[in-house]
Coordinates of N, CA and C in Angstrom, one line a residue:
M1 N 18.1 -8.4 4.7 CA 18.6 -7.7 5.5 C 17.2 -6.4 4.7
L2 N 16.4 -5.9 6.1 CA 15.3 -4.9 5.0 C 16.1 -3.4 6.8
F3 N 16.0 -2.8 6.2 CA 15.3 -1.2 6.9 C 14.3 -0.5 6.6
V4 N 13.8 -0.1 7.0 CA 12.2 -0.2 6.9 C 12.3 1.6 7.0
A5 N 11.8 2.8 6.9 CA 12.0 4.0 7.4 C 10.3 4.0 7.5
E6 N 10.0 4.2 8.6 CA 8.4 5.1 9.3 C 7.7 6.2 9.1
I7 N 7.5 6.3 8.2 CA 6.8 7.3 7.7 C 6.0 7.9 8.5
G8 N 5.3 7.3 8.6 CA 3.6 7.5 9.6 C 3.1 8.0 9.5
L9 N 2.7 8.8 10.4 CA 2.2 10.4 10.5 C 3.2 11.0 10.5
N10 N 4.4 11.8 10.4 CA 5.9 11.8 9.8 C 5.3 13.3 8.6
H11 N 4.1 13.2 8.1 CA 4.0 14.0 6.5 C 3.5 15.2 7.4
D12 N 2.3 15.4 8.8 CA 1.9 15.6 9.2 C 0.0 16.6 8.6
G13 N -0.3 15.5 8.1 CA -1.0 15.6 7.1 C -1.0 16.3 5.9
N14 N 0.3 17.1 5.7 CA 0.5 17.6 3.9 C 1.3 16.2 3.4
F15 N 0.2 16.1 2.0 CA 0.6 14.6 1.6 C 2.6 15.0 0.3
D16 N 2.6 16.9 0.4 CA 3.1 16.9 -0.5 C 4.5 16.3 -0.2
I17 N 4.7 16.6 1.7 CA 6.4 15.9 2.3 C 6.0 14.6 2.2
A18 N 4.6 13.5 2.5 CA 4.9 12.2 2.2 C 4.9 11.6 1.4
H19 N 5.0 12.7 -0.2 CA 5.8 12.3 -1.3 C 7.8 12.7 -0.9
E20 N 8.1 13.5 -0.6 CA 9.6 13.6 0.0 C 9.8 13.1 0.4
L21 N 8.9 11.8 1.9 CA 9.4 11.3 2.2 C 10.2 10.1 1.4
I22 N 9.0 10.1 0.9 CA 8.9 8.9 0.5 C 10.3 9.2 -0.6
R23 N 10.6 10.0 -1.5 CA 12.2 9.9 -2.1 C 13.7 10.5 -1.3
R24 N 13.2 10.4 0.4 CA 13.8 10.2 0.4 C 14.6 9.2 1.4
A25 N 13.5 8.8 2.0 CA 13.7 7.0 2.8 C 14.4 6.3 1.1
K26 N 14.9 7.0 -0.1 CA 15.3 5.8 -1.1 C 16.3 6.2 -1.2
D27 N 16.8 7.3 -1.1 CA 17.6 8.0 -1.0 C 18.9 7.6 -0.4
A28 N 18.2 7.3 1.4 CA 18.9 6.9 2.6 C 18.8 5.4 2.2
G29 N 18.6 4.7 1.1 CA 19.0 3.4 1.0 C 17.4 2.5 1.7
A30 N 16.5 3.0 2.0 CA 15.9 1.9 2.4 C 14.9 1.1 1.8
D31 N 14.2 -0.2 2.8 CA 13.9 -1.0 1.7 C 12.8 -0.8 1.4
I32 N 12.7 0.1 3.0 CA 10.6 -0.7 2.5 C 10.2 1.2 3.5
A33 N 9.1 1.9 2.5 CA 8.6 2.8 3.1 C 7.4 2.7 3.3
K34 N 7.0 2.9 5.1 CA 5.4 2.2 6.0 C 4.8 3.2 6.7
F35 N 3.7 3.3 6.0 CA 2.6 3.7 6.5 C 2.0 3.7 7.8
Q36 N 0.8 4.3 7.7 CA -0.2 3.8 8.7 C -1.7 3.7 8.2
F37 N -1.8 2.2 8.4 CA -3.8 2.1 7.8 C -4.5 2.0 8.4
G38 N -6.1 2.7 8.2 CA -6.8 2.5 9.5 C -7.1 2.8 11.2
W39 N -6.4 4.3 10.7 CA -7.4 5.2 11.4 C -8.4 5.6 11.9
R40 N -9.3 5.8 12.9 CA -10.8 6.3 12.0 C -10.3 7.9 12.8
C41 N -11.0 8.5 11.3 CA -10.9 9.9 11.6 C -11.5 10.9 10.4
K42 N -10.8 12.2 10.4 CA -11.8 13.5 9.7 C -10.8 13.4 8.8
P43 N -11.8 13.7 7.2 CA -10.9 14.0 6.1 C -9.8 15.2 5.8
D44 N -10.6 15.9 7.2 CA -9.0 17.1 7.6 C -7.7 16.8 9.2
E45 N -8.3 15.2 9.3 CA -6.8 15.1 9.9 C -5.9 14.8 10.1
I46 N -4.4 14.3 10.3 CA -3.8 14.4 9.6 C -3.3 12.9 9.0
N47 N -4.2 12.4 10.1 CA -4.0 10.6 9.9 C -5.0 9.9 9.1
Y48 N -6.2 10.6 8.5 CA -6.8 10.4 7.5 C -6.3 9.5 5.8
I49 N -6.4 8.4 5.8 CA -6.0 7.8 4.2 C -7.0 7.2 3.5
D50 N -8.0 6.9 3.0 CA -8.5 6.4 2.4 C -7.9 5.7 1.1
K51 N -9.1 5.5 0.3 CA -9.0 4.8 -1.2 C -7.7 5.9 -2.0
D52 N -8.1 6.9 -2.5 CA -7.6 7.7 -3.2 C -5.8 8.2 -2.2
R53 N -5.4 7.9 -1.7 CA -5.5 8.4 -0.6 C -3.6 7.3 -0.5
A54 N -3.9 6.7 -0.5 CA -3.3 4.6 -0.8 C -2.8 5.1 -1.6
R55 N -4.0 4.9 -2.3 CA -3.4 4.7 -4.1 C -1.9 5.2 -4.2
Q56 N -2.8 7.2 -3.8 CA -1.4 8.3 -4.8 C -0.2 8.3 -4.0
L57 N -0.2 6.9 -2.2 CA 1.2 6.8 -1.4 C 1.6 5.8 -2.6
R58 N 0.5 4.9 -2.8 CA 1.4 3.7 -3.6 C 1.9 4.1 -5.3
D59 N 1.4 4.5 -5.9 CA 1.5 5.5 -6.8 C 3.1 5.7 -6.7
W60 N 3.9 6.7 -5.8 CA 4.5 7.2 -5.6 C 5.6 6.6 -5.4
C61 N 5.4 5.4 -4.4 CA 6.2 4.5 -4.0 C 6.8 3.9 -5.5
D62 N 6.2 3.4 -5.3 CA 6.2 2.5 -7.3 C 7.1 2.9 -8.5
Y63 N 7.0 5.0 -7.9 CA 7.7 5.6 -9.1 C 9.0 5.9 -8.5
W64 N 9.2 5.7 -7.1 CA 10.4 5.4 -6.4 C 11.3 4.7 -6.5
D65 N 10.7 3.7 -6.8 CA 10.9 2.5 -6.9 C 11.7 1.6 -5.6
I66 N 10.2 1.8 -4.0 CA 11.1 1.1 -3.0 C 9.9 0.8 -2.7
E67 N 10.0 -0.4 -2.2 CA 8.7 -0.9 -1.2 C 8.1 -0.4 -0.3
M68 N 6.2 -0.3 -0.7 CA 5.6 0.4 0.2 C 4.8 -0.9 1.6
M69 N 4.9 -0.6 2.8 CA 4.1 -1.3 3.5 C 3.2 -1.2 4.6
A70 N 2.5 -1.4 5.2 CA 1.5 -0.5 6.5 C 1.2 -1.0 7.5
S71 N 1.3 -0.5 8.4 CA 1.4 -0.7 10.1 C -0.7 -1.0 9.4
I72 N -1.4 -2.7 9.8 CA -2.3 -2.7 9.9 C -3.3 -1.9 10.8
I73 N -4.3 -1.4 11.2 CA -4.7 -0.8 12.8 C -6.0 -1.6 12.2
N74 N -7.2 -1.2 11.4 CA -8.9 -2.0 11.5 C -9.0 -3.1 10.4
D75 N -10.3 -3.0 10.5 CA -10.9 -4.1 8.6 C -10.3 -2.9 8.8
E76 N -10.7 -1.6 8.2 CA -10.8 -0.9 6.9 C -9.0 -0.5 6.3
G77 N -8.5 -0.3 7.4 CA -6.7 -0.8 7.0 C -6.9 -1.8 6.1
L78 N -6.9 -3.0 7.0 CA -6.4 -4.4 6.0 C -7.4 -4.1 4.7
E79 N -8.6 -3.5 4.6 CA -9.3 -3.1 2.8 C -8.4 -2.7 2.6
L80 N -7.4 -1.1 3.2 CA -6.5 -1.1 2.1 C -5.2 -1.4 1.3
A81 N -4.9 -2.5 2.6 CA -3.8 -2.8 2.4 C -4.1 -3.7 0.8
R82 N -5.2 -3.9 1.1 CA -6.1 -5.6 -0.1 C -6.1 -4.5 -1.8
H83 N -6.6 -3.4 -1.2 CA -7.3 -2.0 -2.3 C -5.6 -2.2 -3.3
V84 N -4.5 -1.7 -2.6 CA -2.5 -0.9 -3.3 C -2.5 -2.3 -3.6
G85 N -2.6 -3.7 -3.0 CA -2.3 -4.2 -3.7 C -0.5 -4.4 -2.7
L86 N -0.4 -4.8 -1.0 CA 0.5 -5.0 -0.3 C 1.0 -6.2 -0.8
R87 N 2.4 -6.2 -0.1 CA 3.2 -7.5 -0.4 C 3.4 -7.6 0.8
R88 N 3.8 -7.2 1.2 CA 4.0 -7.3 3.3 C 3.0 -6.4 4.4
Y89 N 2.4 -7.0 5.6 CA 1.6 -6.5 6.7 C 2.7 -6.3 7.7
K90 N 2.5 -4.9 8.3 CA 3.4 -5.4 9.8 C 1.7 -5.0 11.2
I91 N 2.3 -5.8 11.6 CA 1.0 -5.0 12.6 C 1.6 -4.8 14.0
A92 N 1.1 -3.6 14.6 CA 1.6 -2.8 15.5 C 1.0 -3.6 17.2
S93 N 2.7 -2.8 18.0 CA 2.2 -3.4 19.0 C 1.0 -3.3 20.1
R94 N 0.4 -2.7 19.7 CA -0.8 -2.2 20.0 C -2.6 -2.6 19.9
T95 N -1.9 -3.4 18.4 CA -3.1 -3.5 17.8 C -2.9 -5.6 18.7
V96 N -2.1 -6.4 18.6 CA -1.4 -7.1 19.5 C -2.7 -7.4 20.2
V97 N -2.4 -6.2 20.7 CA -3.3 -6.8 22.1 C -5.0 -6.8 22.0
D98 N -5.5 -4.8 21.6 CA -6.7 -4.4 21.2 C -7.6 -5.9 20.5
R99 N -6.4 -5.9 19.4 CA -7.5 -7.1 18.3 C -6.5 -7.9 18.1
P100 N -7.0 -8.9 18.7 CA -6.1 -10.4 18.0 C -7.0 -10.7 17.3
D101 N -8.1 -10.3 16.7 CA -9.3 -11.7 15.4 C -8.9 -10.4 14.9
L102 N -8.5 -9.2 14.7 CA -7.9 -8.5 13.1 C -6.6 -9.2 13.2
V103 N -5.6 -9.3 14.1 CA -4.2 -10.1 13.2 C -4.2 -11.3 12.5
Q104 N -5.3 -12.1 13.3 CA -5.4 -13.8 12.9 C -6.5 -13.1 10.8
K105 N -6.8 -12.5 10.7 CA -7.7 -11.8 9.8 C -6.3 -11.2 9.2
V106 N -5.3 -10.6 9.8 CA -4.3 -10.0 8.8 C -3.9 -11.6 8.4
L107 N -3.4 -12.5 8.8 CA -2.1 -13.3 9.4 C -2.9 -14.4 7.7
A108 N -4.2 -14.5 7.7 CA -5.3 -15.4 7.0 C -4.5 -15.5 5.3
D109 N -4.7 -13.3 5.2 CA -4.1 -13.2 3.9 C -2.9 -14.3 2.9
G110 N -1.7 -15.1 4.1 CA -0.6 -15.8 4.3 C 0.4 -13.9 3.5
K111 N 0.5 -13.1 4.0 CA 1.0 -12.0 2.8 C 2.0 -12.5 4.2
E112 N 3.3 -12.3 3.7 CA 4.1 -12.5 4.9 C 4.3 -11.0 6.3
T113 N 4.6 -11.2 7.0 CA 3.9 -9.9 8.4 C 4.6 -10.0 9.7
F114 N 4.9 -8.8 9.7 CA 5.6 -8.5 11.3 C 5.1 -8.0 12.2
V115 N 5.4 -9.1 13.1 CA 4.5 -8.6 14.0 C 5.6 -8.0 15.2
S116 N 4.6 -7.0 15.5 CA 5.5 -5.8 16.5 C 4.8 -6.7 18.9
L117 N 5.4 -6.8 19.5 CA 5.3 -6.9 20.8 C 5.3 -6.4 22.1
G118 N 6.2 -4.9 21.8 CA 6.5 -4.1 22.3 C 5.0 -4.2 24.1
M119 N 4.3 -4.2 23.7 CA 3.2 -3.5 24.5 C 2.0 -5.2 25.0
W120 N 2.4 -6.9 24.0 CA 2.6 -8.3 24.9 C 3.3 -8.2 25.8
K121 N 2.6 -9.1 27.0 CA 2.7 -8.8 28.3 C 1.7 -11.0 28.7
G122 N 1.7 -11.3 27.8 CA 1.6 -12.3 28.1 C 1.8 -13.8 27.5
E123 N 2.8 -14.8 27.9 CA 3.5 -16.3 27.9 C 3.2 -16.5 26.4
G124 N 4.5 -17.0 26.4 CA 4.9 -18.1 24.8 C 4.6 -16.1 23.5
W125 N 5.0 -17.1 22.6 CA 4.3 -15.9 21.7 C 2.5 -16.0 21.1
P126 N 1.8 -15.3 20.6 CA 0.6 -14.6 20.9 C -0.2 -15.3 19.2
F127 N 0.9 -15.7 18.2 CA 0.3 -16.6 17.3 C 0.6 -18.1 16.6
E128 N -0.1 -18.5 16.3 CA 0.8 -19.4 15.4 C 1.0 -20.0 13.9
V129 N 1.9 -18.9 12.9 CA 2.0 -18.9 12.4 C 3.9 -19.1 11.8
P130 N 3.1 -20.1 10.8 CA 5.0 -20.5 9.8 C 5.7 -19.4 10.0
S131 N 7.2 -19.9 10.4 CA 7.7 -18.3 10.5 C 8.2 -18.0 9.1
D132 N 8.3 -18.4 8.3 CA 8.4 -17.7 6.8 C 7.2 -16.9 7.1
R133 N 6.2 -17.0 7.2 CA 5.3 -16.3 7.4 C 5.1 -14.7 8.3
L134 N 5.5 -15.0 9.9 CA 5.0 -14.5 10.7 C 6.6 -14.3 11.0
H135 N 6.8 -13.1 11.6 CA 8.3 -12.5 11.9 C 8.2 -11.8 13.8
Y136 N 8.7 -12.1 14.6 CA 8.2 -11.3 15.9 C 9.6 -10.1 15.8
I137 N 8.6 -9.3 16.7 CA 9.8 -7.5 16.2 C 9.7 -7.6 17.4
F138 N 10.9 -7.4 18.0 CA 11.3 -6.7 19.2 C 10.9 -4.6 19.4
C139 N 10.2 -4.4 20.3 CA 11.1 -2.7 20.5 C 10.5 -2.5 22.2
R140 N 9.6 -1.5 22.6 CA 9.3 -0.7 23.5 C 8.2 0.3 23.4
S141 N 7.6 0.4 23.6 CA 5.9 1.2 23.4 C 6.2 2.6 24.7
L142 N 7.5 3.0 24.1 CA 7.4 5.0 24.8 C 8.5 5.5 23.4
Y143 N 7.8 6.5 23.8 CA 8.0 8.3 22.8 C 8.7 8.7 23.6
P144 N 10.1 9.6 24.0 CA 10.6 8.3 23.1 C 10.7 7.2 24.1
T145 N 11.9 6.3 23.9 CA 12.3 5.3 24.8 C 13.4 4.9 25.6
P146 N 13.4 4.9 26.9 CA 15.1 5.0 27.5 C 16.0 4.3 27.4
P147 N 17.5 4.2 27.0 CA 18.0 3.5 26.4 C 18.1 2.2 27.1
A148 N 17.6 2.7 29.6 CA 18.1 1.9 30.4 C 16.4 0.5 29.6
E149 N 15.9 1.1 29.1 CA 15.0 -0.8 28.3 C 15.6 -1.6 27.5
L150 N 16.5 -0.8 26.2 CA 17.2 -1.9 25.0 C 17.5 -3.5 26.2
R151 N 17.7 -2.9 27.7 CA 19.3 -4.2 27.9 C 17.8 -5.4 27.6
A152 N 16.8 -5.4 28.1 CA 15.9 -6.1 27.5 C 15.5 -7.1 25.9
M153 N 16.3 -6.8 25.7 CA 16.2 -6.8 23.6 C 17.2 -8.1 23.7
P154 N 16.3 -8.8 22.7 CA 16.8 -10.6 23.0 C 19.1 -10.2 21.8
T155 N 18.9 -11.1 23.2 CA 20.7 -11.2 22.4 C 21.2 -12.0 21.7
A156 N 20.6 -12.9 21.0 CA 21.0 -13.3 20.0 C 19.4 -13.6 18.4
F157 N 18.8 -12.3 18.3 CA 17.8 -12.0 16.9 C 17.9 -13.7 16.1
G158 N 17.2 -14.0 15.6 CA 17.0 -15.1 15.0 C 16.6 -17.0 15.9
V159 N 16.5 -16.8 17.3 CA 16.9 -17.6 18.6 C 15.7 -17.5 18.9
D160 N 14.5 -18.5 18.9 CA 13.2 -18.1 19.7 C 12.5 -16.9 19.0
R161 N 12.8 -17.0 17.8 CA 11.6 -16.7 16.6 C 12.2 -15.1 16.6
W162 N 12.4 -14.4 17.4 CA 12.8 -13.5 17.4 C 13.3 -12.7 16.0
Y163 N 13.1 -12.1 15.7 CA 13.4 -11.6 13.5 C 13.7 -10.6 13.7
G164 N 13.4 -9.3 14.4 CA 13.9 -7.8 13.6 C 13.9 -6.7 15.3
Y165 N 13.9 -6.2 14.6 CA 13.8 -4.8 15.8 C 13.0 -3.9 15.0
S166 N 12.0 -3.0 15.7 CA 11.1 -1.6 16.1 C 12.5 -0.8 16.8
D167 N 12.6 0.8 16.1 CA 13.0 1.6 17.5 C 12.5 2.3 17.5
H168 N 12.5 3.2 19.2 CA 11.4 4.1 19.2 C 12.2 5.3 19.9
C169 N 13.7 4.6 19.7 CA 14.4 5.9 20.9 C 15.2 6.8 19.9
L170 N 16.0 7.6 20.9 CA 16.6 9.0 20.3 C 18.1 7.8 19.6
G171 N 17.8 8.9 18.4 CA 19.3 7.9 17.5 C 19.3 7.2 17.0
T172 N 19.9 6.3 16.4 CA 20.5 5.4 15.8 C 21.0 4.9 16.2
S173 N 21.5 3.8 18.4 CA 22.2 3.1 18.5 C 21.3 1.9 19.3
G174 N 20.1 2.5 18.8 CA 19.7 0.9 19.3 C 19.6 0.2 18.1
C175 N 18.7 0.9 17.2 CA 19.9 0.1 15.4 C 20.6 -0.8 15.2
V176 N 21.1 -0.1 15.8 CA 23.0 -0.7 15.5 C 22.7 -2.0 16.3
L177 N 22.7 -1.5 18.1 CA 22.7 -2.6 18.3 C 22.5 -3.4 18.0
A178 N 20.9 -4.3 18.1 CA 20.0 -4.9 17.4 C 21.0 -5.6 15.9
I179 N 21.7 -4.9 15.0 CA 21.7 -5.0 13.8 C 22.8 -5.9 14.6
A180 N 23.6 -5.3 14.6 CA 24.5 -6.3 15.8 C 24.3 -7.8 16.4
R181 N 23.4 -7.8 16.9 CA 22.8 -9.3 17.3 C 22.0 -9.2 16.3
G182 N 21.6 -9.7 15.3 CA 21.9 -10.9 14.3 C 20.1 -10.3 13.9
A183 N 19.1 -9.0 14.4 CA 18.3 -8.0 13.9 C 18.5 -8.4 12.4
Q184 N 17.0 -8.6 11.3 CA 17.0 -8.7 10.2 C 16.4 -8.2 8.9
F185 N 15.4 -7.5 10.1 CA 14.4 -6.2 10.1 C 15.1 -5.0 11.4
V186 N 14.9 -3.7 10.5 CA 15.5 -2.8 11.6 C 14.2 -2.0 10.8
E187 N 13.3 -0.8 11.7 CA 12.8 -0.4 11.9 C 13.4 1.0 12.7
K188 N 12.4 1.9 12.2 CA 12.8 3.6 12.1 C 12.6 5.0 11.9
H189 N 12.0 5.2 12.0 CA 11.5 7.1 11.9 C 11.9 8.1 11.0
L190 N 11.3 8.5 9.9 CA 12.0 9.3 9.2 C 11.1 10.7 9.1
T191 N 11.8 11.8 9.2 CA 11.4 12.4 9.4 C 12.6 13.9 8.7
L192 N 11.7 15.0 8.1 CA 12.4 15.9 7.6 C 12.8 17.1 8.8
N193 N 11.9 16.9 10.0 CA 11.9 17.9 10.7 C 11.7 17.8 12.4
K194 N 12.8 17.0 12.8 CA 13.2 16.9 14.1 C 12.2 18.0 15.3
A195 N 12.4 19.0 14.7 CA 11.8 20.0 15.8 C 9.6 20.8 15.8
S196 N 9.4 19.7 14.5 CA 8.0 19.8 14.4 C 7.2 19.1 16.0
Q197 N 6.0 20.0 16.4 CA 5.4 19.0 17.4 C 4.4 18.8 17.0
V198 N 4.2 18.1 15.9 CA 3.0 18.4 15.4 C 2.4 17.2 15.8
I199 N 2.9 15.9 16.0 CA 3.4 14.5 16.8 C 4.3 14.5 16.9
R200 N 4.3 13.2 18.5 CA 5.8 13.6 19.3 C 6.8 12.6 18.4
D201 N 6.3 12.1 16.9 CA 7.4 11.0 16.8 C 8.9 12.0 16.0
H202 N 8.8 12.5 16.0 CA 9.5 13.8 15.1 C 10.8 13.6 16.0
I203 N 10.4 13.4 17.3 CA 11.3 13.7 18.1 C 12.4 12.2 18.3
L204 N 12.4 11.1 18.1 CA 12.9 9.9 18.0 C 13.3 9.6 16.5
S205 N 13.4 10.4 15.6 CA 13.3 10.2 14.3 C 13.9 10.0 13.6
A206 N 14.7 9.5 12.5 CA 16.0 9.9 12.0 C 15.7 10.9 10.3
T207 N 16.3 11.3 11.0 CA 16.5 12.1 9.2 C 17.1 11.6 8.0
P208 N 16.4 11.8 7.1 CA 17.9 11.3 5.9 C 18.7 10.9 6.0
E209 N 19.7 12.1 6.9 CA 21.0 11.9 6.8 C 21.3 10.1 7.2
E210 N 21.1 11.0 8.6 CA 21.0 9.6 10.0 C 20.7 8.2 9.6
F211 N 19.8 8.4 8.7 CA 19.0 7.2 8.3 C 19.8 6.4 6.9
S212 N 20.1 7.5 6.1 CA 21.9 7.5 5.6 C 22.9 6.9 5.9
E213 N 22.8 7.1 6.9 CA 24.6 6.7 7.9 C 24.2 5.4 8.4
L214 N 23.2 5.4 9.4 CA 22.8 3.9 10.0 C 22.3 2.6 9.0
V215 N 21.9 2.7 6.8 CA 22.1 1.9 6.4 C 23.5 2.0 5.8
R216 N 24.2 2.6 5.9 CA 26.1 2.2 5.3 C 27.0 1.5 6.2
V217 N 26.1 1.2 7.8 CA 26.9 1.2 8.8 C 25.9 -0.5 9.0
G218 N 24.6 -0.6 9.3 CA 24.5 -1.5 9.2 C 24.2 -2.7 8.1
R219 N 24.5 -3.0 6.4 CA 24.2 -3.6 5.6 C 25.7 -4.4 5.9
P220 N 27.0 -3.3 6.1 CA 27.6 -4.7 6.0 C 27.8 -5.6 7.4
L221 N 27.3 -4.7 8.0 CA 27.6 -5.3 9.7 C 26.5 -6.2 9.5
A222 N 25.0 -6.5 9.6 CA 24.3 -7.4 9.6 C 25.3 -8.6 8.4
R223 N 26.2 -8.6 7.4 CA 26.2 -9.5 6.8 C 28.0 -9.9 7.1
L224 N 28.1 -9.4 8.3 CA 29.6 -9.7 9.2 C 28.6 -10.9 9.6
V225 N 27.5 -10.2 10.8 CA 27.0 -11.2 11.8 C 26.5 -12.3 11.2
R226 N 25.8 -12.1 9.8 CA 25.3 -13.7 8.8 C 26.6 -14.5 8.8
E227 N 27.4 -14.4 8.4 CA 28.9 -14.8 8.6 C 29.3 -15.8 9.4
S228 N 29.6 -15.1 9.9 CA 29.9 -14.9 11.0 C 29.0 -16.8 12.0
N229 N 28.3 -16.3 12.5 CA 26.9 -16.9 12.4 C 27.3 -18.0 11.6
A230 N 27.3 -18.2 10.5 CA 26.2 -19.5 9.8 C 28.4 -20.3 9.5
R231 N 28.7 -19.7 10.3 CA 30.6 -20.4 10.4 C 31.1 -21.3 11.8
R232 N 30.3 -20.6 12.9 CA 29.5 -22.3 14.4 C 28.8 -23.1 13.9

């Protein structure tokens, strides 16, 4: 069971806050701290990450003993991921639709990759790669996602290639529902300030205390679901 703390841009451009979010993600029990690589922007914008900043983030994650992962947004983002030696990759929903060629490049690296399908409207699965290297993630690309949208969530993860869940709802109930249905990967934004209006992600994020409670409840629940499925 993987709990992913999506830090993304919730540092609001202050890398001291990014460091604190990494530390709090580890304290909350997250397995992975996730960022976003490849935004085309200027050095004074909040989503600017160059090689030096990417290396700093990786060093902080190593110091706090938490795995670093990133969503790969463009070719430069893939180069950043290679530069800092990420073990696994994430592909966001929009990239699946806008840059399928980039997704193929990412998959060609042979790393374990998690692909969100929140914007995918096509038939079947968009990419055919062995399931031990490519995991499809259910999500809804609405910020925040209304609870009614979760009616479309798979009733049983691990069936028909669904592997995990990326959450954009208020609170953590969507994550708990996904775990109860067998998700082996849950991604939830992490913030230190839900009231921040710098970006839209803060209000749908979990505080460190909420993330910690999600992990506390979710790990034994995931184990119970696995054991139950194994007896069938």
